[in-house]
């Protein structure tokens, strides 16, 4: 008899759909199928050698003990410098909290502020984890549809309309996973003006992809654009994506002292601190030579351009050019209503993604997982060869639909 009773905070949430899609790929591969995997949410590059060397040095020097709860002084100084020079954000060292990945910082920030009945505004399409993070902390996600007609971005009018006395946060992700769309300074300013009129609402800015940038306007942060929001904004970033350091688990948040103190208090009871060695590596990443970032972004850009062109050649699919990150989010509206060679009607983007997996051996994630249909996400954190072959196989499979 199963006697383990799980808490509602667990039973009410899902396993991340992109993790589930990656698991399905592993299962098919284990059966001997060759799958071109476009579900991947992490760089396909290795961590640069200089960063690894910094970690080895820290290890050899005996840097193997607990660090301060909010992160080492060295890393927080590096973060403060990065925020100031790149984004024009001024903050003190005690306004920074370092955690075990941006994901953990986002989660703990919600844990520190959200209670039963509180609402968190999430523009859709969204990163799959946001709604579940809110639910796990007892809050209610308020999904605001931000379709292609508004460039997949939250408008000031839509934000204003979604705010209630129960709203605690709005979550912005720029550049976005899954669309790659980024907010321009003026757009952030207009959203910021709405927030200033509602001081009970805070903005959580997830900028984890802001160095993987292709747009011809500069990366910007709402806090750099509107310093007046200092008491209402938490800016979250980390080293996972830009420096190919997903396994090192270092992310950080910059925000008002009261919120950062609360995050630190929770962290002190959860993990005590992030890994000492990973923090030394992250400090090196932020302060060291940035050539590797420029090189990898150059490669991601070539892949983005090629994948964007190839996908747009396929009848029934259409895709916007992303400003950043390493994903494409094509519409498959032109495919809905078609019939597969086996006589199955494609009714949803999930049907289409499953058809691609079965017939083309190409794995993507359906748009419904990100709160917007009919779309699908493909990752370009894979070789050009895989992108070419996957696109050709998608084109063939689409060509077989009637
Ligand atoms: N935020 C977004 C939008 C992401 O796509 C991801 C990873 O997929 C994360 C945060 C997690 O970053 P980290 O590895 O720093 O926890």
mmCIF file of C-alpha atoms and ligand atoms in Angstrom:
data_model
loop_
_atom_site.group_PDB
_atom_site.id
_atom_site.type_symbol
_atom_site.label_atom_id
_atom_site.label_comp_id
_atom_site.label_asym_id
_atom_site.label_seq_id
_atom_site.Cartn_x
_atom_site.Cartn_y
_atom_site.Cartn_z
ATOM 1 C CA UNK A 1 0.000 0.000 0.000
ATOM 2 C CA UNK A 2 1.277 3.449 -0.861
ATOM 3 C CA UNK A 3 1.330 5.411 2.388
ATOM 4 C CA UNK A 4 3.263 8.428 1.177
ATOM 5 C CA UNK A 5 1.074 11.519 1.072
ATOM 6 C CA UNK A 6 2.432 14.298 -1.086
ATOM 7 C CA UNK A 7 1.743 17.964 -0.461
ATOM 8 C CA UNK A 8 -0.565 19.877 -2.774
ATOM 9 C CA UNK A 9 2.355 22.092 -3.764
ATOM 10 C CA UNK A 10 3.821 19.041 -5.488
ATOM 11 C CA UNK A 11 0.691 17.375 -6.808
ATOM 12 C CA UNK A 12 -0.538 20.666 -8.308
ATOM 13 C CA UNK A 13 2.527 21.191 -10.493
ATOM 14 C CA UNK A 14 3.850 19.446 -13.606
ATOM 15 C CA UNK A 15 7.230 18.145 -14.561
ATOM 16 C CA UNK A 16 8.664 20.720 -16.959
ATOM 17 C CA UNK A 17 7.321 19.870 -20.477
ATOM 18 C CA UNK A 18 10.743 20.478 -22.043
ATOM 19 C CA UNK A 19 12.280 18.023 -19.575
ATOM 20 C CA UNK A 20 9.489 15.587 -20.440
ATOM 21 C CA UNK A 21 10.169 16.059 -24.172
ATOM 22 C CA UNK A 22 13.903 15.460 -23.625
ATOM 23 C CA UNK A 23 13.017 12.308 -21.685
ATOM 24 C CA UNK A 24 10.855 11.059 -24.585
ATOM 25 C CA UNK A 25 13.833 11.587 -26.914
ATOM 26 C CA UNK A 26 16.071 9.539 -24.621
ATOM 27 C CA UNK A 27 13.493 6.735 -24.568
ATOM 28 C CA UNK A 28 13.214 6.638 -28.356
ATOM 29 C CA UNK A 29 16.998 6.677 -28.677
ATOM 30 C CA UNK A 30 17.204 3.804 -26.226
ATOM 31 C CA UNK A 31 14.893 1.895 -28.613
ATOM 32 C CA UNK A 32 17.435 2.489 -31.379
ATOM 33 C CA UNK A 33 15.648 5.376 -33.139
ATOM 34 C CA UNK A 34 17.850 8.182 -34.441
ATOM 35 C CA UNK A 35 16.296 11.441 -33.255
ATOM 36 C CA UNK A 36 17.414 14.942 -34.164
ATOM 37 C CA UNK A 37 16.902 16.625 -30.834
ATOM 38 C CA UNK A 38 15.764 20.247 -30.982
ATOM 39 C CA UNK A 39 14.363 20.336 -27.443
ATOM 40 C CA UNK A 40 17.635 21.230 -25.776
ATOM 41 C CA UNK A 41 17.593 24.244 -23.454
ATOM 42 C CA UNK A 42 21.290 24.540 -22.794
ATOM 43 C CA UNK A 43 24.398 25.513 -24.766
ATOM 44 C CA UNK A 44 26.035 22.725 -26.759
ATOM 45 C CA UNK A 45 29.450 24.261 -25.982
ATOM 46 C CA UNK A 46 31.754 23.336 -23.135
ATOM 47 C CA UNK A 47 32.554 25.822 -20.351
ATOM 48 C CA UNK A 48 35.586 27.894 -21.478
ATOM 49 C CA UNK A 49 38.949 26.592 -20.221
ATOM 50 C CA UNK A 50 39.859 29.773 -18.333
ATOM 51 C CA UNK A 51 36.698 29.422 -16.225
ATOM 52 C CA UNK A 52 37.455 25.779 -15.490
ATOM 53 C CA UNK A 53 41.004 26.798 -14.509
ATOM 54 C CA UNK A 54 39.610 29.321 -12.030
ATOM 55 C CA UNK A 55 37.526 26.546 -10.472
ATOM 56 C CA UNK A 56 40.544 24.251 -10.234
ATOM 57 C CA UNK A 57 42.576 27.031 -8.609
ATOM 58 C CA UNK A 58 39.807 27.607 -6.066
ATOM 59 C CA UNK A 59 39.709 23.905 -5.322
ATOM 60 C CA UNK A 60 43.466 23.623 -4.894
ATOM 61 C CA UNK A 61 43.527 26.750 -2.708
ATOM 62 C CA UNK A 62 41.075 25.058 -0.328
ATOM 63 C CA UNK A 63 38.135 27.217 -1.290
ATOM 64 C CA UNK A 64 35.902 24.331 -0.250
ATOM 65 C CA UNK A 65 33.918 25.662 2.702
ATOM 66 C CA UNK A 66 30.536 27.335 3.157
ATOM 67 C CA UNK A 67 30.514 30.857 1.758
ATOM 68 C CA UNK A 68 28.358 33.759 2.969
ATOM 69 C CA UNK A 69 24.670 32.910 2.426
ATOM 70 C CA UNK A 70 24.259 35.637 -0.210
ATOM 71 C CA UNK A 71 27.438 34.681 -2.119
ATOM 72 C CA UNK A 72 31.129 35.517 -1.926
ATOM 73 C CA UNK A 73 32.239 39.125 -1.865
ATOM 74 C CA UNK A 74 34.328 38.487 -4.971
ATOM 75 C CA UNK A 75 31.327 37.271 -6.983
ATOM 76 C CA UNK A 76 28.958 39.947 -5.720
ATOM 77 C CA UNK A 77 31.508 42.614 -6.645
ATOM 78 C CA UNK A 78 31.771 41.097 -10.115
ATOM 79 C CA UNK A 79 27.967 41.118 -10.456
ATOM 80 C CA UNK A 80 27.697 44.715 -9.244
ATOM 81 C CA UNK A 81 30.328 45.780 -11.773
ATOM 82 C CA UNK A 82 28.603 43.887 -14.592
ATOM 83 C CA UNK A 83 25.196 45.402 -13.810
ATOM 84 C CA UNK A 84 26.687 48.896 -13.646
ATOM 85 C CA UNK A 85 28.805 48.780 -16.773
ATOM 86 C CA UNK A 86 26.536 46.787 -19.049
ATOM 87 C CA UNK A 87 23.067 47.829 -17.910
ATOM 88 C CA UNK A 88 23.548 51.081 -16.003
ATOM 89 C CA UNK A 89 22.130 49.556 -12.810
ATOM 90 C CA UNK A 90 23.564 50.863 -9.543
ATOM 91 C CA UNK A 91 23.223 48.586 -6.547
ATOM 92 C CA UNK A 92 24.985 47.930 -3.276
ATOM 93 C CA UNK A 93 26.571 44.576 -2.471
ATOM 94 C CA UNK A 94 23.791 43.769 -0.027
ATOM 95 C CA UNK A 95 21.216 44.163 -2.777
ATOM 96 C CA UNK A 96 22.634 41.075 -4.495
ATOM 97 C CA UNK A 97 21.798 37.469 -3.687
ATOM 98 C CA UNK A 98 23.615 34.584 -5.375
ATOM 99 C CA UNK A 99 21.781 31.266 -5.560
ATOM 100 C CA UNK A 100 21.925 27.847 -7.175
ATOM 101 C CA UNK A 101 20.919 29.023 -10.655
ATOM 102 C CA UNK A 102 18.568 31.729 -11.863
ATOM 103 C CA UNK A 103 15.759 29.202 -11.473
ATOM 104 C CA UNK A 104 16.354 28.914 -7.755
ATOM 105 C CA UNK A 105 16.561 32.684 -7.308
ATOM 106 C CA UNK A 106 13.224 33.115 -9.122
ATOM 107 C CA UNK A 107 11.640 30.359 -7.053
ATOM 108 C CA UNK A 108 12.899 31.656 -3.717
ATOM 109 C CA UNK A 109 11.858 35.221 -4.580
ATOM 110 C CA UNK A 110 8.309 33.932 -5.144
ATOM 111 C CA UNK A 111 8.511 31.885 -1.965
ATOM 112 C CA UNK A 112 9.521 35.016 -0.073
ATOM 113 C CA UNK A 113 6.583 37.083 -1.310
ATOM 114 C CA UNK A 114 3.656 35.025 -2.583
ATOM 115 C CA UNK A 115 0.877 33.657 -0.423
ATOM 116 C CA UNK A 116 -2.474 31.977 -1.019
ATOM 117 C CA UNK A 117 -4.672 34.303 -3.070
ATOM 118 C CA UNK A 118 -1.804 36.354 -4.480
ATOM 119 C CA UNK A 119 -1.631 36.777 -8.238
ATOM 120 C CA UNK A 120 1.381 36.778 -10.519
ATOM 121 C CA UNK A 121 0.994 38.121 -14.048
ATOM 122 C CA UNK A 122 2.742 35.976 -16.638
ATOM 123 C CA UNK A 123 2.756 37.066 -20.284
ATOM 124 C CA UNK A 124 2.269 34.110 -22.654
ATOM 125 C CA UNK A 125 4.181 32.602 -24.331
ATOM 126 C CA UNK A 126 6.208 32.076 -21.170
ATOM 127 C CA UNK A 127 9.084 29.966 -19.944
ATOM 128 C CA UNK A 128 7.434 26.732 -18.850
ATOM 129 C CA UNK A 129 8.522 26.976 -15.224
ATOM 130 C CA UNK A 130 6.914 30.290 -14.254
ATOM 131 C CA UNK A 131 3.305 29.148 -13.714
ATOM 132 C CA UNK A 132 4.365 26.066 -11.777
ATOM 133 C CA UNK A 133 6.741 28.071 -9.605
ATOM 134 C CA UNK A 134 3.853 30.378 -8.714
ATOM 135 C CA UNK A 135 1.488 27.467 -8.010
ATOM 136 C CA UNK A 136 4.119 25.673 -5.914
ATOM 137 C CA UNK A 137 4.248 28.771 -3.735
ATOM 138 C CA UNK A 138 0.469 28.949 -3.308
ATOM 139 C CA UNK A 139 -0.108 31.787 -5.754
ATOM 140 C CA UNK A 140 -2.327 32.087 -8.812
ATOM 141 C CA UNK A 141 -0.731 32.596 -12.224
ATOM 142 C CA UNK A 142 -2.613 35.192 -14.272
ATOM 143 C CA UNK A 143 -1.760 34.429 -17.865
ATOM 144 C CA UNK A 144 -1.934 37.348 -20.283
ATOM 145 C CA UNK A 145 -1.967 36.323 -23.948
ATOM 146 C CA UNK A 146 0.688 38.190 -25.902
ATOM 147 C CA UNK A 147 0.310 36.849 -29.394
ATOM 148 C CA UNK A 148 2.312 37.474 -32.507
ATOM 149 C CA UNK A 149 0.120 40.498 -33.314
ATOM 150 C CA UNK A 150 1.749 42.321 -30.365
ATOM 151 C CA UNK A 151 5.190 40.892 -31.139
ATOM 152 C CA UNK A 152 4.837 38.323 -28.303
ATOM 153 C CA UNK A 153 5.302 41.206 -25.839
ATOM 154 C CA UNK A 154 3.288 42.513 -22.933
ATOM 155 C CA UNK A 155 1.761 45.903 -23.707
ATOM 156 C CA UNK A 156 1.213 48.594 -21.051
ATOM 157 C CA UNK A 157 -2.540 48.368 -21.687
ATOM 158 C CA UNK A 158 -2.600 44.602 -21.133
ATOM 159 C CA UNK A 159 -0.509 44.986 -17.980
ATOM 160 C CA UNK A 160 -2.781 47.681 -16.602
ATOM 161 C CA UNK A 161 -5.870 45.557 -17.315
ATOM 162 C CA UNK A 162 -4.410 42.496 -15.560
ATOM 163 C CA UNK A 163 -3.468 44.268 -12.319
ATOM 164 C CA UNK A 164 -5.773 43.730 -9.335
ATOM 165 C CA UNK A 165 -5.331 44.501 -5.630
ATOM 166 C CA UNK A 166 -4.028 40.902 -5.307
ATOM 167 C CA UNK A 167 -1.248 41.232 -7.888
ATOM 168 C CA UNK A 168 2.188 40.752 -6.386
ATOM 169 C CA UNK A 169 4.391 40.380 -9.458
ATOM 170 C CA UNK A 170 4.601 40.567 -13.203
ATOM 171 C CA UNK A 171 7.278 38.372 -14.750
ATOM 172 C CA UNK A 172 9.172 39.643 -17.801
ATOM 173 C CA UNK A 173 11.654 37.504 -19.695
ATOM 174 C CA UNK A 174 13.864 39.283 -22.203
ATOM 175 C CA UNK A 175 15.167 37.860 -24.490
ATOM 176 C CA UNK A 176 12.407 35.336 -24.158
ATOM 177 C CA UNK A 177 12.392 31.606 -23.992
ATOM 178 C CA UNK A 178 10.610 30.450 -26.217
ATOM 179 C CA UNK A 179 10.301 33.329 -28.731
ATOM 180 C CA UNK A 180 13.702 35.032 -28.538
ATOM 181 C CA UNK A 181 11.895 38.376 -28.515
ATOM 182 C CA UNK A 182 13.473 41.172 -26.448
ATOM 183 C CA UNK A 183 11.989 44.382 -25.072
ATOM 184 C CA UNK A 184 13.364 47.724 -26.218
ATOM 185 C CA UNK A 185 14.106 50.500 -23.710
ATOM 186 C CA UNK A 186 11.020 52.501 -24.664
ATOM 187 C CA UNK A 187 8.759 49.477 -24.249
ATOM 188 C CA UNK A 188 10.217 48.833 -20.803
ATOM 189 C CA UNK A 189 9.771 52.472 -19.877
ATOM 190 C CA UNK A 190 6.071 52.347 -20.739
ATOM 191 C CA UNK A 191 5.594 49.167 -18.711
ATOM 192 C CA UNK A 192 7.539 50.791 -15.875
ATOM 193 C CA UNK A 193 5.215 53.777 -15.909
ATOM 194 C CA UNK A 194 2.263 51.444 -15.302
ATOM 195 C CA UNK A 195 4.113 49.814 -12.419
ATOM 196 C CA UNK A 196 4.916 53.155 -10.805
ATOM 197 C CA UNK A 197 1.169 53.776 -10.635
ATOM 198 C CA UNK A 198 0.752 50.437 -8.797
ATOM 199 C CA UNK A 199 3.459 50.340 -6.133
ATOM 200 C CA UNK A 200 2.113 47.049 -4.724
ATOM 201 C CA UNK A 201 3.161 45.277 -7.938
ATOM 202 C CA UNK A 202 6.760 44.207 -8.423
ATOM 203 C CA UNK A 203 8.446 43.164 -11.663
ATOM 204 C CA UNK A 204 10.628 40.087 -11.876
ATOM 205 C CA UNK A 205 12.944 40.467 -14.866
ATOM 206 C CA UNK A 206 14.496 37.229 -16.018
ATOM 207 C CA UNK A 207 17.414 38.275 -18.206
ATOM 208 C CA UNK A 208 19.268 34.975 -18.305
ATOM 209 C CA UNK A 209 19.753 35.197 -22.117
ATOM 210 C CA UNK A 210 20.727 38.863 -22.314
ATOM 211 C CA UNK A 211 24.264 38.230 -23.551
ATOM 212 C CA UNK A 212 23.030 35.957 -26.336
ATOM 213 C CA UNK A 213 21.923 38.963 -28.290
ATOM 214 C CA UNK A 214 21.537 39.624 -32.032
ATOM 215 C CA UNK A 215 19.215 42.639 -32.183
ATOM 216 C CA UNK A 216 20.454 45.933 -33.549
ATOM 217 C CA UNK A 217 19.324 47.714 -30.364
ATOM 218 C CA UNK A 218 21.256 47.311 -27.105
ATOM 219 C CA UNK A 219 20.309 44.868 -24.368
ATOM 220 C CA UNK A 220 18.596 46.806 -21.591
ATOM 221 C CA UNK A 221 17.024 46.126 -18.249
ATOM 222 C CA UNK A 222 13.919 47.786 -16.829
ATOM 223 C CA UNK A 223 15.951 48.827 -13.770
ATOM 224 C CA UNK A 224 18.617 50.464 -15.925
ATOM 225 C CA UNK A 225 15.947 52.240 -17.965
ATOM 226 C CA UNK A 226 13.897 53.313 -14.936
ATOM 227 C CA UNK A 227 15.959 53.564 -11.741
ATOM 228 C CA UNK A 228 12.771 54.898 -10.060
ATOM 229 C CA UNK A 229 11.612 51.261 -9.975
ATOM 230 C CA UNK A 230 14.415 50.332 -7.561
ATOM 231 C CA UNK A 231 11.900 49.380 -4.883
ATOM 232 C CA UNK A 232 9.750 47.355 -7.285
ATOM 233 C CA UNK A 233 12.157 45.349 -9.445
ATOM 234 C CA UNK A 234 14.097 42.134 -9.084
ATOM 235 C CA UNK A 235 16.539 41.560 -11.947
ATOM 236 C CA UNK A 236 17.647 37.952 -12.298
ATOM 237 C CA UNK A 237 20.560 36.707 -14.333
ATOM 238 C CA UNK A 238 23.249 34.043 -14.182
ATOM 239 C CA UNK A 239 26.116 32.346 -15.945
ATOM 240 C CA UNK A 240 24.331 29.198 -17.201
ATOM 241 C CA UNK A 241 23.524 30.207 -20.752
ATOM 242 C CA UNK A 242 26.081 32.884 -21.663
ATOM 243 C CA UNK A 243 29.122 30.992 -20.403
ATOM 244 C CA UNK A 244 27.904 27.439 -21.049
ATOM 245 C CA UNK A 245 27.801 26.786 -17.297
ATOM 246 C CA UNK A 246 24.400 25.141 -16.789
ATOM 247 C CA UNK A 247 25.829 22.418 -14.562
ATOM 248 C CA UNK A 248 27.657 24.829 -12.275
ATOM 249 C CA UNK A 249 24.364 26.166 -10.924
ATOM 250 C CA UNK A 250 25.025 29.846 -10.296
ATOM 251 C CA UNK A 251 22.381 32.541 -10.739
ATOM 252 C CA UNK A 252 21.776 35.834 -8.985
ATOM 253 C CA UNK A 253 19.223 38.502 -8.300
ATOM 254 C CA UNK A 254 19.491 42.242 -7.709
ATOM 255 C CA UNK A 255 16.640 43.958 -5.931
ATOM 256 C CA UNK A 256 15.469 46.008 -2.975
ATOM 257 C CA UNK A 257 17.240 45.241 0.281
ATOM 258 C CA UNK A 258 14.092 44.003 2.049
ATOM 259 C CA UNK A 259 13.413 41.418 -0.648
ATOM 260 C CA UNK A 260 17.053 40.353 -0.954
ATOM 261 C CA UNK A 261 17.266 39.924 2.846
ATOM 262 C CA UNK A 262 14.156 37.709 2.703
ATOM 263 C CA UNK A 263 15.626 35.620 -0.129
ATOM 264 C CA UNK A 264 18.851 35.245 1.865
ATOM 265 C CA UNK A 265 16.928 34.229 4.971
ATOM 266 C CA UNK A 266 15.161 31.440 3.074
ATOM 267 C CA UNK A 267 18.392 30.381 1.379
ATOM 268 C CA UNK A 268 20.103 30.189 4.788
ATOM 269 C CA UNK A 269 17.561 27.508 5.727
ATOM 270 C CA UNK A 270 17.522 25.727 2.383
ATOM 271 C CA UNK A 271 21.050 25.325 1.068
ATOM 272 C CA UNK A 272 23.138 27.680 3.275
ATOM 273 C CA UNK A 273 24.902 28.995 0.180
ATOM 274 C CA UNK A 274 25.674 28.150 -3.444
ATOM 275 C CA UNK A 275 28.744 26.022 -4.233
ATOM 276 C CA UNK A 276 32.005 27.766 -3.316
ATOM 277 C CA UNK A 277 33.879 26.435 -6.341
ATOM 278 C CA UNK A 278 31.123 27.362 -8.785
ATOM 279 C CA UNK A 279 31.090 30.880 -7.338
ATOM 280 C CA UNK A 280 34.833 31.240 -7.971
ATOM 281 C CA UNK A 281 34.264 30.060 -11.542
ATOM 282 C CA UNK A 282 31.329 32.460 -12.032
ATOM 283 C CA UNK A 283 33.382 35.419 -10.756
ATOM 284 C CA UNK A 284 36.054 34.542 -13.291
ATOM 285 C CA UNK A 285 33.428 34.258 -16.036
ATOM 286 C CA UNK A 286 32.070 37.745 -15.341
ATOM 287 C CA UNK A 287 35.417 39.508 -14.931
ATOM 288 C CA UNK A 288 37.578 37.544 -17.384
ATOM 289 C CA UNK A 289 38.100 37.766 -21.121
ATOM 290 C CA UNK A 290 34.701 37.833 -22.883
ATOM 291 C CA UNK A 291 36.003 36.529 -26.230
ATOM 292 C CA UNK A 292 34.347 33.136 -25.813
ATOM 293 C CA UNK A 293 30.947 34.776 -25.341
ATOM 294 C CA UNK A 294 31.390 36.798 -28.521
ATOM 295 C CA UNK A 295 32.488 33.685 -30.407
ATOM 296 C CA UNK A 296 29.585 31.525 -29.285
ATOM 297 C CA UNK A 297 27.075 34.311 -29.946
ATOM 298 C CA UNK A 298 28.522 34.561 -33.474
ATOM 299 C CA UNK A 299 27.882 30.843 -33.956
ATOM 300 C CA UNK A 300 24.366 31.040 -32.471
ATOM 301 C CA UNK A 301 23.633 33.940 -34.820
ATOM 302 C CA UNK A 302 24.631 31.939 -37.921
ATOM 303 C CA UNK A 303 22.430 29.071 -36.756
ATOM 304 C CA UNK A 304 19.526 31.388 -36.007
ATOM 305 C CA UNK A 305 19.761 32.954 -39.452
ATOM 306 C CA UNK A 306 19.966 29.602 -41.214
ATOM 307 C CA UNK A 307 17.234 27.890 -39.189
ATOM 308 C CA UNK A 308 14.954 30.913 -39.567
ATOM 309 C CA UNK A 309 15.425 30.886 -43.341
ATOM 310 C CA UNK A 310 14.962 27.120 -43.673
ATOM 311 C CA UNK A 311 11.810 27.012 -41.528
ATOM 312 C CA UNK A 312 10.258 29.910 -43.402
ATOM 313 C CA UNK A 313 10.698 27.981 -46.696
ATOM 314 C CA UNK A 314 8.359 25.251 -45.437
ATOM 315 C CA UNK A 315 4.739 25.803 -46.512
ATOM 316 C CA UNK A 316 2.433 26.096 -43.493
ATOM 317 C CA UNK A 317 5.186 27.281 -41.122
ATOM 318 C CA UNK A 318 6.249 30.842 -40.409
ATOM 319 C CA UNK A 319 8.699 32.222 -37.932
ATOM 320 C CA UNK A 320 9.802 35.612 -36.589
ATOM 321 C CA UNK A 321 13.483 36.451 -36.377
ATOM 322 C CA UNK A 322 14.554 36.242 -32.703
ATOM 323 C CA UNK A 323 16.411 39.140 -31.035
ATOM 324 C CA UNK A 324 18.303 36.842 -28.707
ATOM 325 C CA UNK A 325 18.516 33.445 -26.925
ATOM 326 C CA UNK A 326 18.816 30.219 -28.925
ATOM 327 C CA UNK A 327 15.274 29.260 -29.822
ATOM 328 C CA UNK A 328 12.871 29.678 -32.715
ATOM 329 C CA UNK A 329 9.115 29.668 -32.123
ATOM 330 C CA UNK A 330 7.474 29.031 -35.493
ATOM 331 C CA UNK A 331 3.746 29.155 -36.034
ATOM 332 C CA UNK A 332 2.272 25.936 -37.403
ATOM 333 C CA UNK A 333 -1.163 27.477 -37.991
ATOM 334 C CA UNK A 334 -0.960 26.449 -41.649
ATOM 335 C CA UNK A 335 -0.587 22.797 -40.647
ATOM 336 C CA UNK A 336 -3.600 22.567 -38.371
ATOM 337 C CA UNK A 337 -6.442 20.733 -40.113
ATOM 338 C CA UNK A 338 -4.176 18.689 -42.405
ATOM 339 C CA UNK A 339 -4.078 14.885 -42.445
ATOM 340 C CA UNK A 340 -1.066 12.613 -42.022
ATOM 341 C CA UNK A 341 -0.324 9.729 -44.448
ATOM 342 C CA UNK A 342 -1.814 7.427 -41.777
ATOM 343 C CA UNK A 343 -5.095 9.300 -41.922
ATOM 344 C CA UNK A 344 -4.740 11.131 -38.611
ATOM 345 C CA UNK A 345 -5.939 14.728 -38.523
ATOM 346 C CA UNK A 346 -3.535 17.276 -37.034
ATOM 347 C CA UNK A 347 -5.733 19.229 -34.647
ATOM 348 C CA UNK A 348 -3.180 20.875 -32.357
ATOM 349 C CA UNK A 349 0.471 21.843 -32.169
ATOM 350 C CA UNK A 350 0.995 18.833 -29.900
ATOM 351 C CA UNK A 351 -0.334 16.561 -32.688
ATOM 352 C CA UNK A 352 2.117 18.230 -35.064
ATOM 353 C CA UNK A 353 5.101 17.874 -32.739
ATOM 354 C CA UNK A 354 4.264 14.188 -32.167
ATOM 355 C CA UNK A 355 3.935 13.678 -35.927
ATOM 356 C CA UNK A 356 7.367 15.267 -36.445
ATOM 357 C CA UNK A 357 8.841 13.015 -33.793
ATOM 358 C CA UNK A 358 7.320 9.852 -35.274
ATOM 359 C CA UNK A 359 7.638 10.625 -38.977
ATOM 360 C CA UNK A 360 10.603 12.979 -39.247
ATOM 361 C CA UNK A 361 12.582 11.836 -36.230
ATOM 362 C CA UNK A 362 12.779 15.479 -35.124
ATOM 363 C CA UNK A 363 11.984 16.488 -31.544
ATOM 364 C CA UNK A 364 10.648 19.918 -30.645
ATOM 365 C CA UNK A 365 8.319 21.167 -27.895
ATOM 366 C CA UNK A 366 4.700 22.147 -28.638
ATOM 367 C CA UNK A 367 3.622 25.740 -28.147
ATOM 368 C CA UNK A 368 0.854 24.786 -25.720
ATOM 369 C CA UNK A 369 3.593 24.019 -23.181
ATOM 370 C CA UNK A 370 4.520 27.723 -23.326
ATOM 371 C CA UNK A 371 0.921 28.891 -23.162
ATOM 372 C CA UNK A 372 0.445 29.793 -26.835
ATOM 373 C CA UNK A 373 -0.902 27.642 -29.666
ATOM 374 C CA UNK A 374 -0.419 26.698 -32.486
ATOM 375 C CA UNK A 375 3.368 27.052 -32.319
ATOM 376 C CA UNK A 376 6.352 24.882 -31.517
ATOM 377 C CA UNK A 377 9.786 25.607 -30.091
ATOM 378 C CA UNK A 378 13.000 24.430 -31.624
ATOM 379 C CA UNK A 379 16.391 25.015 -30.084
ATOM 380 C CA UNK A 380 19.421 26.061 -32.112
ATOM 381 C CA UNK A 381 21.800 24.998 -29.345
ATOM 382 C CA UNK A 382 22.877 22.220 -31.662
ATOM 383 C CA UNK A 383 25.181 21.867 -34.667
ATOM 384 C CA UNK A 384 24.466 23.406 -38.050
ATOM 385 C CA UNK A 385 24.459 19.887 -39.460
ATOM 386 C CA UNK A 386 21.590 18.879 -37.152
ATOM 387 C CA UNK A 387 19.729 22.096 -38.022
ATOM 388 C CA UNK A 388 20.101 21.386 -41.757
ATOM 389 C CA UNK A 389 19.052 17.744 -41.498
ATOM 390 C CA UNK A 390 16.184 18.465 -39.107
ATOM 391 C CA UNK A 391 14.811 21.208 -41.364
ATOM 392 C CA UNK A 392 14.997 18.910 -44.400
ATOM 393 C CA UNK A 393 13.205 16.140 -42.496
ATOM 394 C CA UNK A 394 10.529 18.562 -41.246
ATOM 395 C CA UNK A 395 10.045 19.794 -44.826
ATOM 396 C CA UNK A 396 9.641 16.204 -46.055
ATOM 397 C CA UNK A 397 7.162 15.321 -43.298
ATOM 398 C CA UNK A 398 5.146 18.476 -43.920
ATOM 399 C CA UNK A 399 5.176 17.688 -47.655
ATOM 400 C CA UNK A 400 3.524 14.337 -46.904
ATOM 401 C CA UNK A 401 0.515 15.993 -45.216
ATOM 402 C CA UNK A 402 -2.670 16.454 -47.180
HETATM 403 N N1 LIG B 1 15.072 31.438 -17.081
HETATM 404 C C1 LIG B 1 14.819 31.021 -18.324
HETATM 405 C C2 LIG B 1 13.947 31.846 -19.190
HETATM 406 C C3 LIG B 1 15.364 29.823 -18.802
HETATM 407 O O1 LIG B 1 15.105 29.419 -20.049
HETATM 408 C C4 LIG B 1 16.170 29.050 -17.938
HETATM 409 C C5 LIG B 1 16.711 27.744 -18.364
HETATM 410 O O2 LIG B 1 16.221 27.087 -19.249
HETATM 411 C C6 LIG B 1 16.419 29.533 -16.651
HETATM 412 C C7 LIG B 1 15.858 30.733 -16.238
HETATM 413 C C8 LIG B 1 17.253 28.750 -15.677
HETATM 414 O O3 LIG B 1 18.538 29.246 -15.575
HETATM 415 P P1 LIG B 1 19.552 28.617 -14.528
HETATM 416 O O4 LIG B 1 20.287 27.512 -15.224
HETATM 417 O O5 LIG B 1 20.467 29.755 -14.157
HETATM 418 O O6 LIG B 1 18.777 28.126 -13.367
#
